Short mmCIF file of C-alpha atoms and ligand atoms in Angstrom, two decimals:
data_model
loop_
_atom_site.label_atom_id
_atom_site.label_comp_id
_atom_site.label_asym_id
_atom_site.label_seq_id
_atom_site.Cartn_x
_atom_site.Cartn_y
_atom_site.Cartn_z
CA MET A 26 22.89 5.50 4.24
CA GLN A 27 22.43 1.76 3.64
CA CYS A 28 18.87 0.51 3.43
CA PRO A 29 17.95 -2.18 6.02
CA VAL A 30 17.04 -5.56 4.53
CA GLY A 31 15.05 -8.64 5.63
CA ASP A 32 13.79 -8.58 9.22
CA ASP A 33 15.53 -5.23 9.88
CA ALA A 34 13.57 -3.67 7.04
CA ILE A 35 10.36 -5.20 8.41
CA ARG A 36 11.06 -3.83 11.89
CA ALA A 37 11.79 -0.42 10.34
CA THR A 38 8.21 -0.34 8.97
CA ASN A 39 7.14 0.34 12.55
CA ASP A 40 9.19 3.56 12.64
CA ASP A 41 7.54 4.65 9.44
CA ALA A 42 4.01 3.78 10.65
CA SER A 43 4.59 5.57 13.98
CA GLU A 44 5.91 8.71 12.23
CA CYS A 45 2.92 8.74 9.88
CA LYS A 46 0.51 8.44 12.80
CA ARG A 47 2.28 11.22 14.72
CA CYS A 48 2.14 13.49 11.69
CA ALA A 49 -1.60 12.97 11.14
CA ILE A 50 -2.37 13.30 14.86
CA ASN A 51 -0.42 16.53 15.17
CA LEU A 52 -2.28 17.95 12.18
CA GLY A 53 -5.56 17.24 14.01
CA TYR A 54 -6.87 14.23 12.08
CA TRP A 55 -7.61 12.40 15.33
CA GLN A 56 -6.55 12.63 18.97
CA ASP A 57 -3.86 10.61 20.68
CA LYS A 58 -2.07 12.03 23.73
CA PHE A 59 0.43 9.18 23.80
CA ILE A 60 2.04 8.80 20.37
CA ASN A 61 4.57 11.60 21.01
CA PHE A 62 6.05 9.53 23.86
CA PHE A 63 7.08 6.83 21.39
CA VAL A 64 8.20 8.64 18.28
CA LYS A 65 9.88 11.94 17.43
CA ALA A 66 8.39 14.26 14.83
CA GLY A 67 9.42 13.33 11.31
CA GLU A 68 8.82 14.90 7.93
CA ARG A 69 5.33 16.07 7.08
CA LYS A 70 3.55 13.32 5.12
CA ALA A 71 1.43 13.73 2.00
CA PRO A 72 -2.28 14.51 2.62
CA GLU A 73 -3.24 11.18 1.00
CA ILE A 74 -1.15 9.30 3.59
CA ASN A 75 -2.66 11.29 6.47
CA ARG A 76 -6.19 10.67 5.22
CA GLY A 77 -5.46 6.96 4.74
CA TYR A 78 -4.23 6.65 8.33
CA TYR A 79 -7.30 8.51 9.57
CA ALA A 80 -9.67 6.16 7.72
CA ARG A 81 -7.85 3.09 9.01
CA CYS A 82 -7.61 4.24 12.65
CA THR A 83 -11.24 5.35 12.70
CA ALA A 84 -12.60 2.12 11.18
CA VAL A 85 -10.45 -0.14 13.37
CA GLY A 86 -11.49 1.96 16.40
CA LEU A 87 -15.19 1.56 15.52
CA LEU A 88 -14.84 -2.23 15.33
CA ILE A 89 -12.96 -2.41 18.62
CA GLU A 90 -15.50 -0.22 20.39
CA GLN A 91 -18.43 -2.31 19.09
CA PHE A 92 -16.67 -5.53 20.10
CA ILE A 93 -16.12 -4.32 23.68
CA LYS A 94 -19.71 -3.03 23.93
CA ARG A 95 -21.07 -6.32 22.60
CA VAL A 96 -19.05 -8.77 24.71
CA GLY A 97 -18.51 -6.55 27.78
CA GLU A 98 -15.29 -5.56 29.51
CA GLU A 99 -14.51 -9.16 30.53
CA CYS A 100 -12.63 -9.56 27.27
CA GLN A 101 -9.07 -9.60 25.96
CA ILE A 102 -7.22 -7.83 23.18
CA ILE A 103 -4.12 -9.24 21.50
CA ASN A 104 -2.35 -6.77 19.21
CA ILE A 105 -0.14 -8.78 16.84
CA GLY A 106 2.82 -6.84 15.44
CA ALA A 107 1.74 -3.91 17.61
CA GLY A 108 4.82 -1.77 17.01
CA PHE A 109 4.44 1.49 18.98
CA ASP A 110 0.66 1.44 18.82
CA THR A 111 -0.98 3.33 21.69
CA LEU A 112 -4.36 1.54 21.73
CA TYR A 113 -3.99 0.31 25.32
CA TRP A 114 -3.53 3.87 26.63
CA ARG A 115 -6.21 5.36 24.38
CA LEU A 116 -8.83 2.82 25.48
CA LYS A 117 -7.94 3.31 29.11
CA SER A 118 -8.12 7.09 28.93
CA ASN A 119 -11.53 6.77 27.23
CA GLY A 120 -12.76 4.60 30.10
CA LEU A 121 -12.92 1.41 27.99
CA LEU A 122 -11.32 -1.19 30.21
CA VAL A 123 -10.57 -4.75 29.16
CA LYS A 124 -9.61 -7.71 31.32
CA ASN A 125 -6.28 -8.31 29.60
CA PHE A 126 -4.31 -6.62 26.83
CA VAL A 127 -1.31 -8.24 25.11
CA GLU A 128 1.04 -6.74 22.53
CA MET A 129 3.48 -8.83 20.49
CA ASP A 130 6.27 -7.79 18.15
CA PHE A 131 9.88 -8.65 17.36
CA PRO A 132 12.03 -8.41 20.52
CA ASN A 133 14.04 -5.47 19.08
CA VAL A 134 10.80 -3.50 18.73
CA THR A 135 9.34 -4.47 22.12
CA ALA A 136 12.69 -3.62 23.78
CA LYS A 137 12.38 -0.03 22.51
CA LYS A 138 8.74 0.11 23.61
CA CYS A 139 9.61 -1.26 27.09
CA TYR A 140 12.31 1.40 27.40
CA ALA A 141 9.94 4.21 26.37
CA ILE A 142 7.29 3.01 28.86
CA LYS A 143 9.77 2.56 31.72
CA ARG A 144 11.03 6.13 31.58
CA ASN A 145 7.64 7.80 31.05
CA LYS A 146 5.44 8.58 34.05
CA THR A 147 2.24 9.10 32.04
CA LEU A 148 2.56 5.76 30.26
CA LEU A 149 3.54 3.91 33.42
CA GLU A 150 0.73 5.38 35.48
CA GLN A 151 -1.88 3.78 33.20
CA ILE A 152 -0.24 0.37 33.59
CA HIS A 153 0.09 0.40 37.36
CA SER A 154 -2.78 -1.00 39.36
CA GLU A 155 -3.33 -0.86 43.10
CA ASP A 156 -2.50 -4.50 43.61
CA GLY A 157 0.03 -5.36 40.91
CA GLU A 158 3.65 -4.58 40.22
CA VAL A 159 5.09 -4.01 36.75
CA LYS A 160 7.77 -6.54 35.82
CA PHE A 161 10.28 -5.57 33.14
CA SER A 162 12.83 -7.66 31.28
CA PRO A 163 14.83 -6.04 28.45
CA THR A 164 12.17 -7.10 25.90
CA ASP A 165 9.04 -7.96 27.89
CA LEU A 166 6.75 -6.21 30.33
CA HIS A 167 4.12 -7.88 32.50
CA SER A 168 1.59 -6.12 34.69
CA ALA A 169 -1.89 -6.88 36.03
CA ASN A 170 -3.67 -6.39 32.69
CA TYR A 171 -1.08 -5.16 30.16
CA HIS A 172 1.60 -7.41 28.68
CA LEU A 173 4.19 -6.54 26.04
CA VAL A 174 6.16 -9.50 24.71
CA GLY A 175 8.97 -9.90 22.21
CA VAL A 176 8.48 -12.85 19.86
CA ASP A 177 8.87 -13.80 16.22
CA LEU A 178 5.42 -14.69 14.88
CA ARG A 179 7.03 -17.38 12.73
CA GLN A 180 7.83 -19.39 15.88
CA LEU A 181 4.44 -20.64 17.00
CA SER A 182 5.65 -22.50 20.09
CA ASN A 183 7.26 -19.27 21.35
CA VAL A 184 4.08 -17.34 20.58
CA GLN A 185 2.11 -19.91 22.61
CA LYS A 186 4.55 -19.61 25.50
CA LYS A 187 4.43 -15.82 25.47
CA LEU A 188 0.62 -15.89 25.49
CA VAL A 189 0.68 -18.19 28.51
CA ASP A 190 3.20 -15.84 30.21
CA SER A 191 0.68 -13.07 29.48
CA GLU A 192 -2.08 -14.97 31.31
CA ILE A 193 -4.31 -15.39 28.28
CA ASP A 194 -7.62 -17.02 29.14
CA TRP A 195 -8.86 -18.97 26.11
CA SER A 196 -12.44 -19.03 27.38
CA VAL A 197 -12.82 -15.23 27.32
CA PRO A 198 -14.01 -13.32 24.19
CA THR A 199 -10.87 -12.05 22.48
CA LEU A 200 -10.18 -9.42 19.86
CA LEU A 201 -7.07 -9.95 17.76
CA LEU A 202 -5.68 -7.05 15.82
CA ALA A 203 -3.06 -7.02 13.05
CA GLU A 204 -2.44 -3.79 11.18
CA CYS A 205 -0.02 -4.12 8.25
CA VAL A 206 1.68 -7.15 9.78
CA LEU A 207 0.56 -10.45 8.21
CA VAL A 208 1.80 -9.35 4.77
CA TYR A 209 5.40 -9.56 6.04
CA VAL A 210 5.11 -13.19 7.16
CA GLU A 211 5.24 -16.39 5.07
CA PRO A 212 1.71 -17.82 4.46
CA GLU A 213 2.41 -21.15 6.20
CA HIS A 214 3.29 -19.35 9.45
CA ILE A 215 0.17 -17.18 9.29
CA ARG A 216 -1.98 -20.25 8.57
CA SER A 217 -0.50 -22.02 11.62
CA LEU A 218 -1.06 -18.96 13.79
CA LEU A 219 -4.66 -18.45 12.62
CA SER A 220 -5.47 -22.17 13.00
CA PHE A 221 -3.98 -22.23 16.48
CA LEU A 222 -5.98 -19.17 17.57
CA ALA A 223 -9.22 -20.53 16.06
CA SER A 224 -8.71 -23.87 17.78
CA GLN A 225 -8.05 -22.33 21.20
CA LEU A 226 -10.51 -19.45 21.40
CA ALA A 227 -14.21 -20.08 22.02
CA SER A 228 -15.24 -16.63 20.79
CA ALA A 229 -13.01 -14.22 18.95
CA LEU A 230 -12.88 -11.45 16.41
CA PHE A 231 -9.79 -10.97 14.24
CA VAL A 232 -9.41 -7.52 12.67
CA ASN A 233 -6.81 -7.46 9.92
CA TYR A 234 -5.83 -4.31 8.02
CA GLU A 235 -3.49 -4.61 5.09
CA GLN A 236 -2.91 -4.45 1.35
CA VAL A 237 -5.35 -5.83 -1.23
CA ASN A 238 -5.62 -5.96 -5.05
CA MET A 239 -1.88 -6.43 -5.26
CA ASP A 240 -2.04 -8.10 -8.70
CA ASP A 241 -3.04 -4.98 -10.62
CA ARG A 242 -0.68 -2.34 -11.96
CA PHE A 243 -0.88 0.04 -8.98
CA GLY A 244 -0.50 -2.94 -6.60
CA GLN A 245 2.62 -4.07 -8.44
CA ILE A 246 4.12 -0.57 -8.13
CA MET A 247 3.37 -0.57 -4.38
CA LEU A 248 5.08 -3.95 -4.08
CA SER A 249 8.17 -2.91 -5.99
CA ASN A 250 8.47 0.26 -3.84
CA LEU A 251 8.34 -1.83 -0.68
CA ARG A 252 10.79 -4.38 -2.10
CA ALA A 253 13.18 -1.55 -2.98
CA ARG A 254 13.13 -0.70 0.74
CA GLY A 255 14.24 -4.27 1.54
CA CYS A 256 10.81 -5.71 2.48
CA ALA A 257 10.12 -9.00 0.71
CA LEU A 258 6.37 -9.11 1.61
CA ALA A 259 6.43 -12.87 2.04
CA GLY A 260 2.70 -13.03 2.79
CA VAL A 261 1.42 -11.10 -0.21
CA GLU A 262 -0.50 -14.03 -1.74
CA ALA A 263 -3.41 -13.44 0.67
CA CYS A 264 -3.55 -9.83 -0.56
CA ARG A 265 -4.71 -10.72 -4.08
CA ASP A 266 -8.29 -9.56 -3.51
CA LEU A 267 -11.01 -9.32 -0.85
CA ALA A 268 -11.98 -12.96 -1.46
CA SER A 269 -8.43 -14.23 -0.80
CA GLN A 270 -8.32 -12.19 2.41
CA GLN A 271 -11.56 -13.81 3.60
CA GLN A 272 -10.62 -17.29 2.43
CA ARG A 273 -7.55 -17.31 4.70
CA PHE A 274 -9.86 -17.20 7.75
CA LEU A 275 -12.32 -19.76 6.33
CA ASP A 276 -9.43 -22.17 5.60
CA THR A 277 -8.07 -21.96 9.13
CA GLY A 278 -11.10 -22.81 11.25
CA TRP A 279 -12.82 -19.43 11.65
CA ASP A 280 -16.65 -19.45 11.50
CA GLY A 281 -16.99 -16.55 9.09
CA SER A 282 -15.23 -13.64 7.45
CA LYS A 283 -16.03 -10.32 5.79
CA ALA A 284 -13.82 -7.76 4.02
CA TRP A 285 -14.19 -4.16 2.86
CA SER A 286 -11.82 -2.09 0.74
CA MET A 287 -10.79 1.19 2.33
CA GLU A 288 -12.63 2.92 -0.52
CA GLU A 289 -15.88 1.34 0.71
CA ILE A 290 -14.97 2.14 4.29
CA TRP A 291 -14.23 5.80 3.59
CA ASN A 292 -17.70 6.15 2.08
CA MET A 293 -19.27 4.49 5.13
CA LEU A 294 -17.77 6.98 7.60
CA PRO A 295 -20.18 9.71 8.73
CA ARG A 296 -20.44 12.60 6.22
CA GLU A 297 -19.70 15.21 8.93
CA ASP A 298 -16.43 13.44 9.84
CA ARG A 299 -15.37 13.28 6.20
CA ASN A 300 -16.20 16.99 5.80
CA ARG A 301 -14.01 17.84 8.77
CA ILE A 302 -11.12 15.74 7.44
CA GLU A 303 -11.40 17.20 3.94
CA LYS A 304 -10.92 20.67 5.42
CA ILE A 305 -7.69 19.80 7.27
CA GLU A 306 -5.78 19.36 4.02
CA PHE A 307 -7.52 20.14 0.79
CA LEU A 308 -6.90 17.76 -2.12
CA ASP A 309 -7.14 19.19 -5.64
CA GLU A 310 -6.73 15.82 -7.19
CA THR A 311 -8.18 12.72 -5.52
CA GLU A 312 -7.00 10.03 -7.95
CA LEU A 313 -3.99 8.94 -5.86
CA LEU A 314 -6.10 8.80 -2.68
CA GLN A 315 -8.68 6.65 -4.46
CA GLN A 316 -5.97 4.29 -5.71
CA LEU A 317 -4.57 3.98 -2.19
CA PHE A 318 -8.02 3.32 -0.74
CA GLN A 319 -8.59 0.61 -3.36
CA HIS A 320 -5.36 -1.11 -2.34
CA TYR A 321 -5.93 -1.45 1.39
CA CYS A 322 -8.70 -3.31 3.20
CA ILE A 323 -10.03 -4.43 6.54
CA CYS A 324 -10.89 -8.12 6.76
CA ILE A 325 -12.53 -9.56 9.85
CA GLY A 326 -12.76 -13.20 10.87
CA TRP A 327 -14.95 -14.37 13.73
CA LYS A 328 -15.57 -17.37 15.92
CA ASP A 329 -18.78 -17.37 17.89
CA ARG A 330 -20.43 -20.72 17.19
CA GLY A 331 -22.50 -21.69 20.17
CA GLN A 332 -22.51 -18.04 21.30
CA GLU A 333 -24.80 -16.63 18.64
CA SER A 334 -25.89 -13.91 21.09
CA LEU A 335 -22.57 -12.16 20.39
CA SER A 336 -23.51 -11.86 16.66
CA LEU A 337 -19.98 -10.95 15.66
CA ALA A 338 -21.02 -11.40 12.02
CA ASP A 339 -23.18 -8.26 12.37
CA LEU A 340 -20.37 -5.90 13.31
CA ARG A 341 -20.45 -2.85 11.05
CA ILE A 342 -18.21 -0.01 10.03
CA ASP A 343 -21.08 2.41 9.38
CA PRO A 344 -22.22 3.35 12.85
C1 LIG B 10 4.00 -1.72 9.49
S1 LIG B 10 4.40 -2.09 11.14
C2 LIG B 10 2.81 -1.87 11.88
C3 LIG B 10 2.87 -1.62 13.35
C4 LIG B 10 1.49 -1.41 13.99
N1 LIG B 10 0.65 -2.57 13.82
C5 LIG B 10 0.84 -0.20 13.39
O1 LIG B 10 -0.10 -0.34 12.61
O2 LIG B 10 1.28 0.91 13.70
C6 LIG B 10 4.58 -3.87 11.10
C7 LIG B 10 4.94 -4.46 12.44
O3 LIG B 10 4.88 -5.89 12.35
C8 LIG B 10 5.99 -6.43 13.04
N2 LIG B 10 6.29 -7.77 12.50
C9 LIG B 10 6.39 -8.13 11.20
N3 LIG B 10 6.76 -9.42 11.09
C10 LIG B 10 6.88 -9.90 12.36
C11 LIG B 10 7.25 -11.17 12.92
N4 LIG B 10 7.58 -12.20 12.14
N5 LIG B 10 7.27 -11.29 14.25
C12 LIG B 10 6.95 -10.24 15.06
N6 LIG B 10 6.61 -9.02 14.59
C13 LIG B 10 6.58 -8.85 13.26
C14 LIG B 10 7.11 -5.42 12.74
O4 LIG B 10 8.20 -5.51 13.63
C15 LIG B 10 6.38 -4.10 12.85
O5 LIG B 10 6.36 -3.57 14.15
#
């Protein structure tokens, strides 16, 4: 079989991420009643991969939960490069409601997600509201508080238009999420996107999960593996180290930024949770897991000047 290249290879990373999540969820790492509606079972993944996904999902979840608790439910979430992520449905089924939720990805990816939602009663039920109808186009979906839009992040004017179509309110506290997305996009496009968001939003938290320490030997091997799969990783320069991850926010108008390697994050998660996870799949040898944890990070950027009461700079991973 021929390997996809360029944008096709980038879109294919969503299939891989969704399969990895489904594998870890079905093994009991965390709960998600919705992932199986979007992706079929694939091969069983290595324990290191499953544990890595658990650490990422848990840490991102903790930040999202704290954000909603701090700013209240009158807030928005924009998931950039959302793929088949199920966050909207998971939050809703946990009773965490937000005013508006927007997902963006390439139109080919959102078309598949629209199709999956349209033919699934459980997914649709969570989107329907008493007053609103659900409007579908082949690539976009608009409802009262959930919007799924197809757009190339490199085309800022289209991104702006799609956000307007999704009824974004720039005055409302907004959480932006990008998990393994920015690394695929040329730095100038990410800078424009981050500057635009910082200039429009009065208060916001950006949660970015992706590669870090890409200049060392292990990082170079990771890069060449991804390149062999056709992914050029155009945005890798921001993944040099934790400082370069933070600097990208500081250079584009955000008030502050903080970054943790996944190694630090794993050690911040509650001991009882780590004990449970370590029993799901036992690891004789933890060197590979450590290397993986050292090469991924979460970097947050915030904007809350004039709204110090939100104290977004104090958000923590260790609960
Ligand atoms: C590795 S997947 C991650 C998906 C999801 N965030 C997750 O963690 O499961 C990367 C996603 O970013 C999207 N993406 C990358 N570059 C993009 C671009 N220029 N415009 C829109 N989406 C893009 C891909 O289509 C893909 O769905």
